[in-house]
Amino acid sequence: DLEDRALPEAATAEVIVHRLNDAIAATRQMARGLHPVQLQSLGLAAALTELAAQTRRLFGLDCIVECAQDLLIRDQAVATHLYRIAQEAVHNAAKHARPKRIVIRLALQDGRVHLSVTDDGIGLPTPTGAGTGMGLATMKYRAEMLGATLQIQRASPRGTVVACLSPEKLA
């Protein structure tokens, strides 16, 4: 209507429409992250693949998933805890580590489920494990709920590895 009347506010209105559309798209992306449909319908590997795709889109990083094809976690609570650990680790790396690449790995190791997120960013602050956010505490809590161990350490030659290893076969 503003364009039809050749009003100068038309350009501003167009910018507002584009920003609203961007906000709607971002909200949809966040909602998918809060409740990843792939996790329940297609499994953890598919949900992690979507997490990597979202990370590439949102942060412009090279983010990939390496997963054993035959690995299926039947317990949705276990799959959800593992997904949330990966999601937090990926988010922390993208937000704080300034990486170029993030690799999410899901595998069986001696019959135990092994999840890791590795980045090639700036590495851990000294002292390691110190942080004021809730992300690390939440990842530790989720690992404890599984009876799993959570390790966060420096990667070689640079970056960080967040690894979660189940105490028993969960797949």
PDB file of N, CA, C and O in Angstrom, residues 66-143:
ATOM      1  N   GLU A  66      30.108 -37.895  12.465  1.00  0.00           N
ATOM      2  CA  GLU A  66      30.650 -39.211  12.142  1.00  0.00           C
ATOM      3  C   GLU A  66      29.939 -40.189  13.060  1.00  0.00           C
ATOM      4  O   GLU A  66      30.055 -40.092  14.279  1.00  0.00           O
ATOM      5  N   CYS A  67      29.182 -41.116  12.475  1.00  0.00           N
ATOM      6  CA  CYS A  67      28.377 -42.030  13.267  1.00  0.00           C
ATOM      7  C   CYS A  67      28.363 -43.414  12.635  1.00  0.00           C
ATOM      8  O   CYS A  67      28.198 -43.532  11.421  1.00  0.00           O
ATOM      9  N   ALA A  68      28.514 -44.424  13.479  1.00  0.00           N
ATOM     10  CA  ALA A  68      28.382 -45.792  13.005  1.00  0.00           C
ATOM     11  C   ALA A  68      26.957 -45.993  12.513  1.00  0.00           C
ATOM     12  O   ALA A  68      26.002 -45.670  13.213  1.00  0.00           O
ATOM     13  N   GLN A  69      26.803 -46.491  11.310  1.00  0.00           N
ATOM     14  CA  GLN A  69      25.495 -46.623  10.687  1.00  0.00           C
ATOM     15  C   GLN A  69      24.548 -47.531  11.460  1.00  0.00           C
ATOM     16  O   GLN A  69      23.358 -47.306  11.489  1.00  0.00           O
ATOM     17  N   ASP A  70      25.070 -48.564  12.083  1.00  0.00           N
ATOM     18  CA  ASP A  70      24.210 -49.527  12.753  1.00  0.00           C
ATOM     19  C   ASP A  70      23.947 -49.181  14.219  1.00  0.00           C
ATOM     20  O   ASP A  70      23.375 -49.977  14.950  1.00  0.00           O
ATOM     21  N   LEU A  71      24.358 -48.022  14.651  1.00  0.00           N
ATOM     22  CA  LEU A  71      24.183 -47.623  16.047  1.00  0.00           C
ATOM     23  C   LEU A  71      22.789 -47.030  16.240  1.00  0.00           C
ATOM     24  O   LEU A  71      22.458 -45.993  15.688  1.00  0.00           O
ATOM     25  N   LEU A  72      21.972 -47.711  17.016  1.00  0.00           N
ATOM     26  CA  LEU A  72      20.623 -47.242  17.293  1.00  0.00           C
ATOM     27  C   LEU A  72      20.394 -47.282  18.795  1.00  0.00           C
ATOM     28  O   LEU A  72      20.552 -48.332  19.426  1.00  0.00           O
ATOM     29  N   ILE A  73      20.040 -46.151  19.354  1.00  0.00           N
ATOM     30  CA  ILE A  73      19.747 -46.067  20.784  1.00  0.00           C
ATOM     31  C   ILE A  73      18.236 -46.085  20.932  1.00  0.00           C
ATOM     32  O   ILE A  73      17.555 -45.147  20.519  1.00  0.00           O
ATOM     33  N   ARG A  74      17.730 -47.154  21.483  1.00  0.00           N
ATOM     34  CA  ARG A  74      16.288 -47.357  21.570  1.00  0.00           C
ATOM     35  C   ARG A  74      15.626 -46.555  22.689  1.00  0.00           C
ATOM     36  O   ARG A  74      14.478 -46.172  22.568  1.00  0.00           O
ATOM     37  N   ASP A  75      16.341 -46.318  23.760  1.00  0.00           N
ATOM     38  CA  ASP A  75      15.790 -45.597  24.904  1.00  0.00           C
ATOM     39  C   ASP A  75      15.802 -44.092  24.600  1.00  0.00           C
ATOM     40  O   ASP A  75      16.859 -43.473  24.490  1.00  0.00           O
ATOM     41  N   GLN A  76      14.601 -43.505  24.462  1.00  0.00           N
ATOM     42  CA  GLN A  76      14.487 -42.082  24.099  1.00  0.00           C
ATOM     43  C   GLN A  76      15.086 -41.161  25.156  1.00  0.00           C
ATOM     44  O   GLN A  76      15.631 -40.111  24.824  1.00  0.00           O
ATOM     45  N   ALA A  77      14.997 -41.530  26.429  1.00  0.00           N
ATOM     46  CA  ALA A  77      15.588 -40.698  27.485  1.00  0.00           C
ATOM     47  C   ALA A  77      17.104 -40.655  27.334  1.00  0.00           C
ATOM     48  O   ALA A  77      17.721 -39.586  27.444  1.00  0.00           O
ATOM     49  N   VAL A  78      17.721 -41.788  27.058  1.00  0.00           N
ATOM     50  CA  VAL A  78      19.168 -41.847  26.840  1.00  0.00           C
ATOM     51  C   VAL A  78      19.540 -41.029  25.619  1.00  0.00           C
ATOM     52  O   VAL A  78      20.470 -40.214  25.652  1.00  0.00           O
ATOM     53  N   ALA A  79      18.812 -41.231  24.521  1.00  0.00           N
ATOM     54  CA  ALA A  79      19.089 -40.494  23.289  1.00  0.00           C
ATOM     55  C   ALA A  79      18.955 -38.984  23.512  1.00  0.00           C
ATOM     56  O   ALA A  79      19.768 -38.200  23.023  1.00  0.00           O
ATOM     57  N   THR A  80      17.944 -38.583  24.276  1.00  0.00           N
ATOM     58  CA  THR A  80      17.729 -37.155  24.546  1.00  0.00           C
ATOM     59  C   THR A  80      18.877 -36.577  25.363  1.00  0.00           C
ATOM     60  O   THR A  80      19.381 -35.494  25.046  1.00  0.00           O
ATOM     61  N   HIS A  81      19.312 -37.280  26.401  1.00  0.00           N
ATOM     62  CA  HIS A  81      20.446 -36.786  27.210  1.00  0.00           C
ATOM     63  C   HIS A  81      21.695 -36.650  26.344  1.00  0.00           C
ATOM     64  O   HIS A  81      22.407 -35.632  26.419  1.00  0.00           O
ATOM     65  N   LEU A  82      21.975 -37.648  25.514  1.00  0.00           N
ATOM     66  CA  LEU A  82      23.156 -37.578  24.649  1.00  0.00           C
ATOM     67  C   LEU A  82      23.039 -36.428  23.651  1.00  0.00           C
ATOM     68  O   LEU A  82      24.007 -35.704  23.403  1.00  0.00           O
ATOM     69  N   TYR A  83      21.848 -36.262  23.078  1.00  0.00           N
ATOM     70  CA  TYR A  83      21.643 -35.158  22.139  1.00  0.00           C
ATOM     71  C   TYR A  83      21.890 -33.812  22.818  1.00  0.00           C
ATOM     72  O   TYR A  83      22.572 -32.939  22.269  1.00  0.00           O
ATOM     73  N   ARG A  84      21.349 -33.636  24.017  1.00  0.00           N
ATOM     74  CA  ARG A  84      21.506 -32.356  24.728  1.00  0.00           C
ATOM     75  C   ARG A  84      22.965 -32.097  25.107  1.00  0.00           C
ATOM     76  O   ARG A  84      23.421 -30.944  25.080  1.00  0.00           O
ATOM     77  N   ILE A  85      23.699 -33.142  25.450  1.00  0.00           N
ATOM     78  CA  ILE A  85      25.126 -32.968  25.732  1.00  0.00           C
ATOM     79  C   ILE A  85      25.832 -32.485  24.466  1.00  0.00           C
ATOM     80  O   ILE A  85      26.615 -31.521  24.502  1.00  0.00           O
ATOM     81  N   ALA A  86      25.553 -33.137  23.343  1.00  0.00           N
ATOM     82  CA  ALA A  86      26.170 -32.728  22.072  1.00  0.00           C
ATOM     83  C   ALA A  86      25.763 -31.307  21.704  1.00  0.00           C
ATOM     84  O   ALA A  86      26.598 -30.493  21.295  1.00  0.00           O
ATOM     85  N   GLN A  87      24.486 -30.995  21.869  1.00  0.00           N
ATOM     86  CA  GLN A  87      23.982 -29.669  21.527  1.00  0.00           C
ATOM     87  C   GLN A  87      24.686 -28.580  22.343  1.00  0.00           C
ATOM     88  O   GLN A  87      25.117 -27.559  21.791  1.00  0.00           O
ATOM     89  N   GLU A  88      24.836 -28.810  23.624  1.00  0.00           N
ATOM     90  CA  GLU A  88      25.506 -27.823  24.484  1.00  0.00           C
ATOM     91  C   GLU A  88      26.980 -27.687  24.121  1.00  0.00           C
ATOM     92  O   GLU A  88      27.512 -26.580  24.054  1.00  0.00           O
ATOM     93  N   ALA A  89      27.646 -28.816  23.869  1.00  0.00           N
ATOM     94  CA  ALA A  89      29.063 -28.777  23.508  1.00  0.00           C
ATOM     95  C   ALA A  89      29.274 -28.051  22.178  1.00  0.00           C
ATOM     96  O   ALA A  89      30.201 -27.234  22.045  1.00  0.00           O
ATOM     97  N   VAL A  90      28.416 -28.327  21.211  1.00  0.00           N
ATOM     98  CA  VAL A  90      28.517 -27.653  19.907  1.00  0.00           C
ATOM     99  C   VAL A  90      28.263 -26.158  20.063  1.00  0.00           C
ATOM    100  O   VAL A  90      29.006 -25.328  19.531  1.00  0.00           O
ATOM    101  N   HIS A  91      27.223 -25.815  20.826  1.00  0.00           N
ATOM    102  CA  HIS A  91      26.898 -24.403  21.033  1.00  0.00           C
ATOM    103  C   HIS A  91      28.048 -23.679  21.731  1.00  0.00           C
ATOM    104  O   HIS A  91      28.433 -22.578  21.328  1.00  0.00           O
ATOM    105  N   ASN A  92      28.600 -24.288  22.775  1.00  0.00           N
ATOM    106  CA  ASN A  92      29.719 -23.668  23.490  1.00  0.00           C
ATOM    107  C   ASN A  92      30.915 -23.458  22.565  1.00  0.00           C
ATOM    108  O   ASN A  92      31.551 -22.405  22.591  1.00  0.00           O
ATOM    109  N   ALA A  93      31.230 -24.472  21.763  1.00  0.00           N
ATOM    110  CA  ALA A  93      32.362 -24.351  20.840  1.00  0.00           C
ATOM    111  C   ALA A  93      32.117 -23.229  19.840  1.00  0.00           C
ATOM    112  O   ALA A  93      32.988 -22.374  19.625  1.00  0.00           O
ATOM    113  N   ALA A  94      30.934 -23.225  19.235  1.00  0.00           N
ATOM    114  CA  ALA A  94      30.632 -22.207  18.221  1.00  0.00           C
ATOM    115  C   ALA A  94      30.644 -20.807  18.811  1.00  0.00           C
ATOM    116  O   ALA A  94      31.100 -19.857  18.172  1.00  0.00           O
ATOM    117  N   LYS A  95      30.167 -20.685  20.034  1.00  0.00           N
ATOM    118  CA  LYS A  95      30.024 -19.371  20.664  1.00  0.00           C
ATOM    119  C   LYS A  95      31.331 -18.846  21.260  1.00  0.00           C
ATOM    120  O   LYS A  95      31.612 -17.655  21.182  1.00  0.00           O
ATOM    121  N   HIS A  96      32.141 -19.736  21.843  1.00  0.00           N
ATOM    122  CA  HIS A  96      33.292 -19.277  22.622  1.00  0.00           C
ATOM    123  C   HIS A  96      34.660 -19.618  22.036  1.00  0.00           C
ATOM    124  O   HIS A  96      35.631 -18.929  22.329  1.00  0.00           O
ATOM    125  N   ALA A  97      34.765 -20.685  21.258  1.00  0.00           N
ATOM    126  CA  ALA A  97      36.088 -21.193  20.876  1.00  0.00           C
ATOM    127  C   ALA A  97      36.624 -20.646  19.563  1.00  0.00           C
ATOM    128  O   ALA A  97      37.777 -20.889  19.233  1.00  0.00           O
ATOM    129  N   ARG A  98      35.782 -19.961  18.795  1.00  0.00           N
ATOM    130  CA  ARG A  98      36.181 -19.452  17.489  1.00  0.00           C
ATOM    131  C   ARG A  98      36.783 -20.545  16.602  1.00  0.00           C
ATOM    132  O   ARG A  98      37.853 -20.366  16.017  1.00  0.00           O
ATOM    133  N   PRO A  99      36.075 -21.670  16.476  1.00  0.00           N
ATOM    134  CA  PRO A  99      36.618 -22.759  15.654  1.00  0.00           C
ATOM    135  C   PRO A  99      36.321 -22.558  14.175  1.00  0.00           C
ATOM    136  O   PRO A  99      35.459 -21.767  13.806  1.00  0.00           O
ATOM    137  N   LYS A 100      37.044 -23.301  13.368  1.00  0.00           N
ATOM    138  CA  LYS A 100      36.723 -23.399  11.946  1.00  0.00           C
ATOM    139  C   LYS A 100      35.941 -24.682  11.691  1.00  0.00           C
ATOM    140  O   LYS A 100      35.176 -24.750  10.739  1.00  0.00           O
ATOM    141  N   ARG A 101      36.156 -25.680  12.570  1.00  0.00           N
ATOM    142  CA  ARG A 101      35.539 -26.988  12.359  1.00  0.00           C
ATOM    143  C   ARG A 101      35.116 -27.609  13.688  1.00  0.00           C
ATOM    144  O   ARG A 101      35.838 -27.522  14.670  1.00  0.00           O
ATOM    145  N   ILE A 102      33.952 -28.269  13.655  1.00  0.00           N
ATOM    146  CA  ILE A 102      33.443 -29.032  14.793  1.00  0.00           C
ATOM    147  C   ILE A 102      33.063 -30.414  14.266  1.00  0.00           C
ATOM    148  O   ILE A 102      32.403 -30.529  13.240  1.00  0.00           O
ATOM    149  N   VAL A 103      33.492 -31.445  14.982  1.00  0.00           N
ATOM    150  CA  VAL A 103      33.170 -32.816  14.603  1.00  0.00           C
ATOM    151  C   VAL A 103      32.400 -33.470  15.752  1.00  0.00           C
ATOM    152  O   VAL A 103      32.873 -33.504  16.884  1.00  0.00           O
ATOM    153  N   ILE A 104      31.223 -33.982  15.430  1.00  0.00           N
ATOM    154  CA  ILE A 104      30.401 -34.721  16.385  1.00  0.00           C
ATOM    155  C   ILE A 104      30.557 -36.197  16.033  1.00  0.00           C
ATOM    156  O   ILE A 104      30.282 -36.593  14.897  1.00  0.00           O
ATOM    157  N   ARG A 105      30.998 -37.006  17.001  1.00  0.00           N
ATOM    158  CA  ARG A 105      31.183 -38.444  16.762  1.00  0.00           C
ATOM    159  C   ARG A 105      30.283 -39.235  17.705  1.00  0.00           C
ATOM    160  O   ARG A 105      30.197 -38.938  18.886  1.00  0.00           O
ATOM    161  N   LEU A 106      29.659 -40.261  17.157  1.00  0.00           N
ATOM    162  CA  LEU A 106      28.844 -41.182  17.938  1.00  0.00           C
ATOM    163  C   LEU A 106      29.249 -42.582  17.504  1.00  0.00           C
ATOM    164  O   LEU A 106      29.158 -42.925  16.325  1.00  0.00           O
ATOM    165  N   ALA A 107      29.737 -43.383  18.466  1.00  0.00           N
ATOM    166  CA  ALA A 107      30.252 -44.706  18.117  1.00  0.00           C
ATOM    167  C   ALA A 107      30.092 -45.662  19.282  1.00  0.00           C
ATOM    168  O   ALA A 107      29.808 -45.251  20.414  1.00  0.00           O
ATOM    169  N   LEU A 108      30.293 -46.926  18.994  1.00  0.00           N
ATOM    170  CA  LEU A 108      30.408 -47.939  20.033  1.00  0.00           C
ATOM    171  C   LEU A 108      31.884 -48.163  20.286  1.00  0.00           C
ATOM    172  O   LEU A 108      32.666 -48.316  19.346  1.00  0.00           O
ATOM    173  N   GLN A 109      32.263 -48.153  21.557  1.00  0.00           N
ATOM    174  CA  GLN A 109      33.653 -48.376  21.937  1.00  0.00           C
ATOM    175  C   GLN A 109      33.635 -49.428  23.034  1.00  0.00           C
ATOM    176  O   GLN A 109      33.128 -49.177  24.133  1.00  0.00           O
ATOM    177  N   ASP A 110      34.130 -50.612  22.730  1.00  0.00           N
ATOM    178  CA  ASP A 110      34.088 -51.740  23.661  1.00  0.00           C
ATOM    179  C   ASP A 110      32.666 -51.996  24.150  1.00  0.00           C
ATOM    180  O   ASP A 110      32.438 -52.266  25.328  1.00  0.00           O
ATOM    181  N   GLY A 111      31.690 -51.877  23.242  1.00  0.00           N
ATOM    182  CA  GLY A 111      30.297 -52.128  23.587  1.00  0.00           C
ATOM    183  C   GLY A 111      29.613 -50.982  24.305  1.00  0.00           C
ATOM    184  O   GLY A 111      28.442 -51.080  24.648  1.00  0.00           O
ATOM    185  N   ARG A 112      30.319 -49.897  24.533  1.00  0.00           N
ATOM    186  CA  ARG A 112      29.766 -48.738  25.227  1.00  0.00           C
ATOM    187  C   ARG A 112      29.552 -47.603  24.230  1.00  0.00           C
ATOM    188  O   ARG A 112      30.314 -47.434  23.293  1.00  0.00           O
ATOM    189  N   VAL A 113      28.505 -46.814  24.459  1.00  0.00           N
ATOM    190  CA  VAL A 113      28.225 -45.679  23.586  1.00  0.00           C
ATOM    191  C   VAL A 113      29.215 -44.561  23.903  1.00  0.00           C
ATOM    192  O   VAL A 113      29.399 -44.182  25.072  1.00  0.00           O
ATOM    193  N   HIS A 114      29.849 -44.051  22.862  1.00  0.00           N
ATOM    194  CA  HIS A 114      30.830 -42.976  23.010  1.00  0.00           C
ATOM    195  C   HIS A 114      30.395 -41.805  22.140  1.00  0.00           C
ATOM    196  O   HIS A 114      30.268 -41.936  20.921  1.00  0.00           O
ATOM    197  N   LEU A 115      30.134 -40.676  22.782  1.00  0.00           N
ATOM    198  CA  LEU A 115      29.772 -39.435  22.100  1.00  0.00           C
ATOM    199  C   LEU A 115      30.885 -38.440  22.338  1.00  0.00           C
ATOM    200  O   LEU A 115      31.339 -38.268  23.476  1.00  0.00           O
ATOM    201  N   SER A 116      31.337 -37.787  21.283  1.00  0.00           N
ATOM    202  CA  SER A 116      32.325 -36.728  21.471  1.00  0.00           C
ATOM    203  C   SER A 116      32.050 -35.566  20.521  1.00  0.00           C
ATOM    204  O   SER A 116      31.506 -35.748  19.437  1.00  0.00           O
ATOM    205  N   VAL A 117      32.413 -34.385  20.987  1.00  0.00           N
ATOM    206  CA  VAL A 117      32.351 -33.173  20.182  1.00  0.00           C
ATOM    207  C   VAL A 117      33.743 -32.554  20.256  1.00  0.00           C
ATOM    208  O   VAL A 117      34.224 -32.224  21.343  1.00  0.00           O
ATOM    209  N   THR A 118      34.384 -32.427  19.100  1.00  0.00           N
ATOM    210  CA  THR A 118      35.742 -31.907  19.028  1.00  0.00           C
ATOM    211  C   THR A 118      35.746 -30.656  18.160  1.00  0.00           C
ATOM    212  O   THR A 118      35.173 -30.651  17.074  1.00  0.00           O
ATOM    213  N   ASP A 119      36.406 -29.612  18.655  1.00  0.00           N
ATOM    214  CA  ASP A 119      36.546 -28.400  17.850  1.00  0.00           C
ATOM    215  C   ASP A 119      38.021 -28.070  17.699  1.00  0.00           C
ATOM    216  O   ASP A 119      38.856 -28.566  18.450  1.00  0.00           O
ATOM    217  N   ASP A 120      38.328 -27.232  16.722  1.00  0.00           N
ATOM    218  CA  ASP A 120      39.710 -26.810  16.489  1.00  0.00           C
ATOM    219  C   ASP A 120      39.909 -25.350  16.882  1.00  0.00           C
ATOM    220  O   ASP A 120      40.741 -24.657  16.324  1.00  0.00           O
ATOM    221  N   GLY A 121      39.154 -24.918  17.875  1.00  0.00           N
ATOM    222  CA  GLY A 121      39.194 -23.524  18.314  1.00  0.00           C
ATOM    223  C   GLY A 121      40.353 -23.206  19.234  1.00  0.00           C
ATOM    224  O   GLY A 121      41.377 -23.886  19.230  1.00  0.00           O
ATOM    225  N   ILE A 122      40.150 -22.185  20.061  1.00  0.00           N
ATOM    226  CA  ILE A 122      41.227 -21.652  20.897  1.00  0.00           C
ATOM    227  C   ILE A 122      41.545 -22.511  22.112  1.00  0.00           C
ATOM    228  O   ILE A 122      42.526 -22.267  22.800  1.00  0.00           O
ATOM    229  N   GLY A 123      40.727 -23.505  22.384  1.00  0.00           N
ATOM    230  CA  GLY A 123      41.015 -24.396  23.507  1.00  0.00           C
ATOM    231  C   GLY A 123      40.387 -23.921  24.795  1.00  0.00           C
ATOM    232  O   GLY A 123      39.667 -22.919  24.840  1.00  0.00           O
ATOM    233  N   LEU A 124      40.655 -24.679  25.834  1.00  0.00           N
ATOM    234  CA  LEU A 124      40.075 -24.410  27.148  1.00  0.00           C
ATOM    235  C   LEU A 124      40.769 -23.262  27.846  1.00  0.00           C
ATOM    236  O   LEU A 124      41.981 -23.086  27.710  1.00  0.00           O
ATOM    237  N   PRO A 125      40.016 -22.515  28.646  1.00  0.00           N
ATOM    238  CA  PRO A 125      40.663 -21.497  29.465  1.00  0.00           C
ATOM    239  C   PRO A 125      41.420 -22.168  30.602  1.00  0.00           C
ATOM    240  O   PRO A 125      41.184 -23.319  30.934  1.00  0.00           O
ATOM    241  N   THR A 126      42.332 -21.462  31.205  1.00  0.00           N
ATOM    242  CA  THR A 126      43.048 -21.975  32.373  1.00  0.00           C
ATOM    243  C   THR A 126      42.518 -21.243  33.593  1.00  0.00           C
ATOM    244  O   THR A 126      42.439 -20.024  33.589  1.00  0.00           O
ATOM    245  N   PRO A 127      42.131 -21.924  34.655  1.00  0.00           N
ATOM    246  CA  PRO A 127      42.136 -23.371  34.822  1.00  0.00           C
ATOM    247  C   PRO A 127      40.965 -24.000  34.096  1.00  0.00           C
ATOM    248  O   PRO A 127      39.917 -23.390  33.954  1.00  0.00           O
ATOM    249  N   THR A 128      41.144 -25.246  33.647  1.00  0.00           N
ATOM    250  CA  THR A 128      40.092 -25.928  32.911  1.00  0.00           C
ATOM    251  C   THR A 128      38.933 -26.248  33.835  1.00  0.00           C
ATOM    252  O   THR A 128      39.103 -26.451  35.028  1.00  0.00           O
ATOM    253  N   GLY A 129      37.769 -26.300  33.242  1.00  0.00           N
ATOM    254  CA  GLY A 129      36.582 -26.624  34.019  1.00  0.00           C
ATOM    255  C   GLY A 129      35.966 -25.419  34.690  1.00  0.00           C
ATOM    256  O   GLY A 129      34.859 -25.496  35.199  1.00  0.00           O
ATOM    257  N   ALA A 130      36.671 -24.294  34.727  1.00  0.00           N
ATOM    258  CA  ALA A 130      36.114 -23.098  35.359  1.00  0.00           C
ATOM    259  C   ALA A 130      35.161 -22.444  34.377  1.00  0.00           C
ATOM    260  O   ALA A 130      35.425 -22.353  33.201  1.00  0.00           O
ATOM    261  N   GLY A 131      34.053 -22.012  34.873  1.00  0.00           N
ATOM    262  CA  GLY A 131      33.085 -21.342  34.025  1.00  0.00           C
ATOM    263  C   GLY A 131      31.914 -20.894  34.858  1.00  0.00           C
ATOM    264  O   GLY A 131      31.612 -21.485  35.890  1.00  0.00           O
ATOM    265  N   THR A 132      31.276 -19.844  34.423  1.00  0.00           N
ATOM    266  CA  THR A 132      30.162 -19.315  35.199  1.00  0.00           C
ATOM    267  C   THR A 132      28.828 -19.714  34.622  1.00  0.00           C
ATOM    268  O   THR A 132      27.810 -19.536  35.258  1.00  0.00           O
ATOM    269  N   GLY A 133      28.829 -20.300  33.420  1.00  0.00           N
ATOM    270  CA  GLY A 133      27.571 -20.670  32.793  1.00  0.00           C
ATOM    271  C   GLY A 133      27.039 -21.997  33.313  1.00  0.00           C
ATOM    272  O   GLY A 133      27.718 -22.745  34.010  1.00  0.00           O
ATOM    273  N   MET A 134      25.817 -22.278  32.937  1.00  0.00           N
ATOM    274  CA  MET A 134      25.181 -23.515  33.370  1.00  0.00           C
ATOM    275  C   MET A 134      25.443 -24.671  32.415  1.00  0.00           C
ATOM    276  O   MET A 134      25.135 -25.818  32.740  1.00  0.00           O
ATOM    277  N   GLY A 135      26.005 -24.396  31.254  1.00  0.00           N
ATOM    278  CA  GLY A 135      26.192 -25.428  30.248  1.00  0.00           C
ATOM    279  C   GLY A 135      27.005 -26.609  30.724  1.00  0.00           C
ATOM    280  O   GLY A 135      26.611 -27.765  30.542  1.00  0.00           O
ATOM    281  N   LEU A 136      28.150 -26.363  31.346  1.00  0.00           N
ATOM    282  CA  LEU A 136      29.004 -27.442  31.834  1.00  0.00           C
ATOM    283  C   LEU A 136      28.283 -28.236  32.919  1.00  0.00           C
ATOM    284  O   LEU A 136      28.294 -29.475  32.905  1.00  0.00           O
ATOM    285  N   ALA A 137      27.646 -27.548  33.841  1.00  0.00           N
ATOM    286  CA  ALA A 137      26.913 -28.235  34.911  1.00  0.00           C
ATOM    287  C   ALA A 137      25.777 -29.082  34.341  1.00  0.00           C
ATOM    288  O   ALA A 137      25.543 -30.206  34.799  1.00  0.00           O
ATOM    289  N   THR A 138      25.101 -28.575  33.337  1.00  0.00           N
ATOM    290  CA  THR A 138      24.004 -29.320  32.720  1.00  0.00           C
ATOM    291  C   THR A 138      24.534 -30.559  31.999  1.00  0.00           C
ATOM    292  O   THR A 138      23.938 -31.644  32.101  1.00  0.00           O
ATOM    293  N   MET A 139      25.650 -30.427  31.284  1.00  0.00           N
ATOM    294  CA  MET A 139      26.232 -31.591  30.612  1.00  0.00           C
ATOM    295  C   MET A 139      26.645 -32.645  31.640  1.00  0.00           C
ATOM    296  O   MET A 139      26.395 -33.840  31.446  1.00  0.00           O
ATOM    297  N   LYS A 140      27.264 -32.213  32.729  1.00  0.00           N
ATOM    298  CA  LYS A 140      27.666 -33.161  33.782  1.00  0.00           C
ATOM    299  C   LYS A 140      26.450 -33.841  34.390  1.00  0.00           C
ATOM    300  O   LYS A 140      26.453 -35.053  34.620  1.00  0.00           O
ATOM    301  N   TYR A 141      25.399 -33.089  34.641  1.00  0.00           N
ATOM    302  CA  TYR A 141      24.174 -33.651  35.202  1.00  0.00           C
ATOM    303  C   TYR A 141      23.583 -34.702  34.261  1.00  0.00           C
ATOM    304  O   TYR A 141      23.209 -35.797  34.689  1.00  0.00           O
ATOM    305  N   ARG A 142      23.512 -34.389  32.991  1.00  0.00           N
ATOM    306  CA  ARG A 142      22.953 -35.334  32.021  1.00  0.00           C
ATOM    307  C   ARG A 142      23.797 -36.602  31.951  1.00  0.00           C
ATOM    308  O   ARG A 142      23.260 -37.714  31.878  1.00  0.00           O
ATOM    309  N   ALA A 143      25.118 -36.464  31.970  1.00  0.00           N
ATOM    310  CA  ALA A 143      25.990 -37.641  31.968  1.00  0.00           C
ATOM    311  C   ALA A 143      25.751 -38.474  33.231  1.00  0.00           C
ATOM    312  O   ALA A 143      25.663 -39.714  33.160  1.00  0.00           O
TER     313      ALA A 143
END
